[in-house]
Structures are given as structure tokens and as C-alpha cells.
Amino acid sequence: MKLFSFKDKKKPSGFVFVIRDVFALIHGGVVVAGQVVEGTLCQGEQAVCVPETGKPFLCLIEAIEQPDLEHPGQYVHPRDARADGPCKGNYALKIPGKEKSDFCVGDRLVPVGSVLLEETITTS
């Protein structure tokens, strides 16, 4: 028997974004460049970074960028990044509140809820 449904109709079914490069921003935050190898991720949604070493952590996809195929040297800012999108699914994602050292080449971004996040326990 199903009592509750927590389905969010706006959320895609899943995605995997593999990080290929990381850039620090002057005013804080980072840009991770890489490829959506599965599914779709959207601007404004949270994702979990699954590092090759270390613990998974939450991050926000503040903006998405990709080359403008019609105007070489220029960029567009779509609202979603898709594995079947232009440029073979290659995008740059702006992530606020994180440091360049938080990410490494090979880390993956996946949907919230697809991996277990450990709660931080603080003692006074």
C-alpha cells in the first residue's frame, strides 16, 4: 500500500555529469566543465558530488553554459544540460559556495537521493 508520493514533476529522472576540469571564480564559487553522460540536469537544482576520494556533498547548479554552435567563440546559457544535447553533452556548470579544491577531475555529479549523504554531527 502506497501512502505518500513525493514525486517532483519538474525533476528529471536522473543524470550523471563527469567532471573534466575545474576553475575557481574570482568572486567565489567554481565552474566545473565536463560531460552529461546520462540524463538531464537543470539550472537551479541541487546535485550530489561523488568524489573519487572523500565523502559525497551537496552543490547547487547555479548556471549552465555551452558553446554557441551558430557563433563560434560565444556561449549560450541553456536552462538544462542533456546527454543528448549539442556538443556531445559537454557543458560548464557554475557552482556557488564551493572551492576549486572541493572537486577533482573524474568526480561525478548525480541527483540528490541517488547516493547516501552522511549527516555531519557536531559536538560542543
Coordinates of C-alpha atoms in Angstrom, one line a residue:
M1 CA 0.0 0.0 0.0
K2 CA 1.4 3.4 -1.0
L3 CA 0.5 6.2 1.4
F4 CA 2.7 9.1 0.2
S5 CA 4.1 10.2 -3.1
F6 CA 7.0 12.6 -3.1
K7 CA 7.4 12.8 -6.8
D8 CA 8.5 16.2 -8.0
K9 CA 7.2 16.6 -11.5
K10 CA 9.8 19.2 -12.5
K11 CA 12.8 16.9 -11.7
P12 CA 14.3 14.8 -14.4
S13 CA 14.6 11.1 -13.7
G14 CA 18.3 11.2 -13.3
F15 CA 21.7 12.2 -14.6
V16 CA 25.4 11.7 -14.4
F17 CA 27.8 14.5 -15.1
V18 CA 31.5 13.6 -15.2
I19 CA 33.9 16.5 -14.3
R20 CA 36.8 17.0 -16.7
D21 CA 38.1 20.4 -15.4
V22 CA 37.6 22.8 -12.5
F23 CA 38.0 26.6 -12.5
A24 CA 37.9 29.0 -9.5
L25 CA 35.9 32.2 -9.9
I26 CA 37.4 35.5 -8.7
H27 CA 34.3 36.4 -6.6
G28 CA 33.9 32.9 -5.1
G29 CA 32.5 29.6 -6.3
V30 CA 33.7 27.4 -9.1
V31 CA 32.9 26.3 -12.6
V32 CA 33.1 22.6 -13.4
A33 CA 33.4 21.6 -17.0
G34 CA 32.5 18.2 -18.2
Q35 CA 30.0 16.0 -19.9
V36 CA 26.5 14.8 -19.1
V37 CA 26.8 11.1 -19.9
E38 CA 23.3 10.2 -18.8
G39 CA 20.0 12.0 -18.4
T40 CA 19.3 15.7 -17.9
L41 CA 20.2 18.2 -15.1
C42 CA 18.6 21.6 -14.7
Q43 CA 19.7 25.1 -13.7
G44 CA 18.7 25.8 -10.1
E45 CA 18.6 22.2 -8.9
Q46 CA 20.9 20.6 -6.3
A47 CA 23.2 17.8 -7.1
V48 CA 25.5 15.5 -5.2
C49 CA 29.2 15.5 -6.0
V50 CA 30.5 12.0 -5.7
P51 CA 34.3 12.4 -5.4
E52 CA 36.7 9.6 -6.4
T53 CA 38.1 10.0 -2.9
G54 CA 36.3 11.5 0.1
K55 CA 32.6 11.9 1.0
P56 CA 29.8 13.0 -1.2
F57 CA 28.5 16.5 -0.7
L58 CA 25.6 18.7 -2.0
C59 CA 26.1 21.5 -4.5
L60 CA 23.8 23.9 -6.4
I61 CA 23.8 24.2 -10.2
E62 CA 23.5 28.0 -10.4
A63 CA 24.1 28.4 -14.2
I64 CA 24.8 26.2 -17.2
E65 CA 27.0 27.3 -20.2
Q66 CA 27.9 25.7 -23.5
P67 CA 29.5 26.9 -26.8
D68 CA 27.1 28.7 -29.2
L69 CA 27.3 26.5 -32.3
E70 CA 26.0 29.3 -34.5
H71 CA 28.5 31.9 -33.3
P72 CA 32.0 30.4 -32.7
G73 CA 33.7 31.9 -29.6
Q74 CA 30.4 32.8 -28.0
Y75 CA 28.4 30.9 -25.3
V76 CA 24.8 30.3 -24.5
H77 CA 23.2 29.6 -21.2
P78 CA 20.5 26.9 -21.5
R79 CA 18.2 26.1 -18.6
D80 CA 19.1 22.4 -18.8
A81 CA 22.1 20.2 -19.7
R82 CA 21.4 16.9 -21.6
A83 CA 23.4 13.9 -22.5
D84 CA 21.8 14.1 -26.0
G85 CA 22.4 17.9 -26.2
P86 CA 24.6 19.8 -28.6
C87 CA 28.4 19.5 -28.3
K88 CA 28.0 15.8 -27.3
G89 CA 26.7 16.8 -23.8
N90 CA 29.6 19.0 -22.9
Y91 CA 28.8 21.9 -20.6
A92 CA 30.2 24.1 -17.9
L93 CA 28.3 24.4 -14.6
K94 CA 28.6 27.3 -12.2
I95 CA 28.5 26.2 -8.6
P96 CA 28.5 28.8 -5.8
G97 CA 29.8 28.4 -2.3
K98 CA 32.5 25.8 -3.1
E99 CA 36.2 25.9 -3.6
K100 CA 38.3 24.5 -6.5
S101 CA 39.9 22.0 -4.1
D102 CA 36.4 20.5 -3.4
F103 CA 36.3 19.0 -6.9
C104 CA 38.7 16.8 -8.9
V105 CA 38.8 15.5 -12.5
G106 CA 36.8 12.3 -12.6
D107 CA 34.3 13.3 -9.9
R108 CA 30.6 12.8 -10.8
L109 CA 27.5 14.9 -10.1
V110 CA 24.4 12.8 -9.6
P111 CA 20.8 13.6 -8.4
V112 CA 20.0 14.2 -4.8
G113 CA 18.8 10.9 -3.2
S114 CA 20.8 8.7 -5.5
V115 CA 23.7 8.3 -3.0
L116 CA 23.7 8.4 0.8
L117 CA 24.9 11.6 2.3
E118 CA 26.3 11.3 5.8
E119 CA 25.0 13.9 8.3
T120 CA 27.6 16.0 10.0
I121 CA 27.5 15.6 13.7
T122 CA 28.9 18.4 15.8
T123 CA 29.8 18.3 19.4
S124 CA 30.1 21.2 21.7

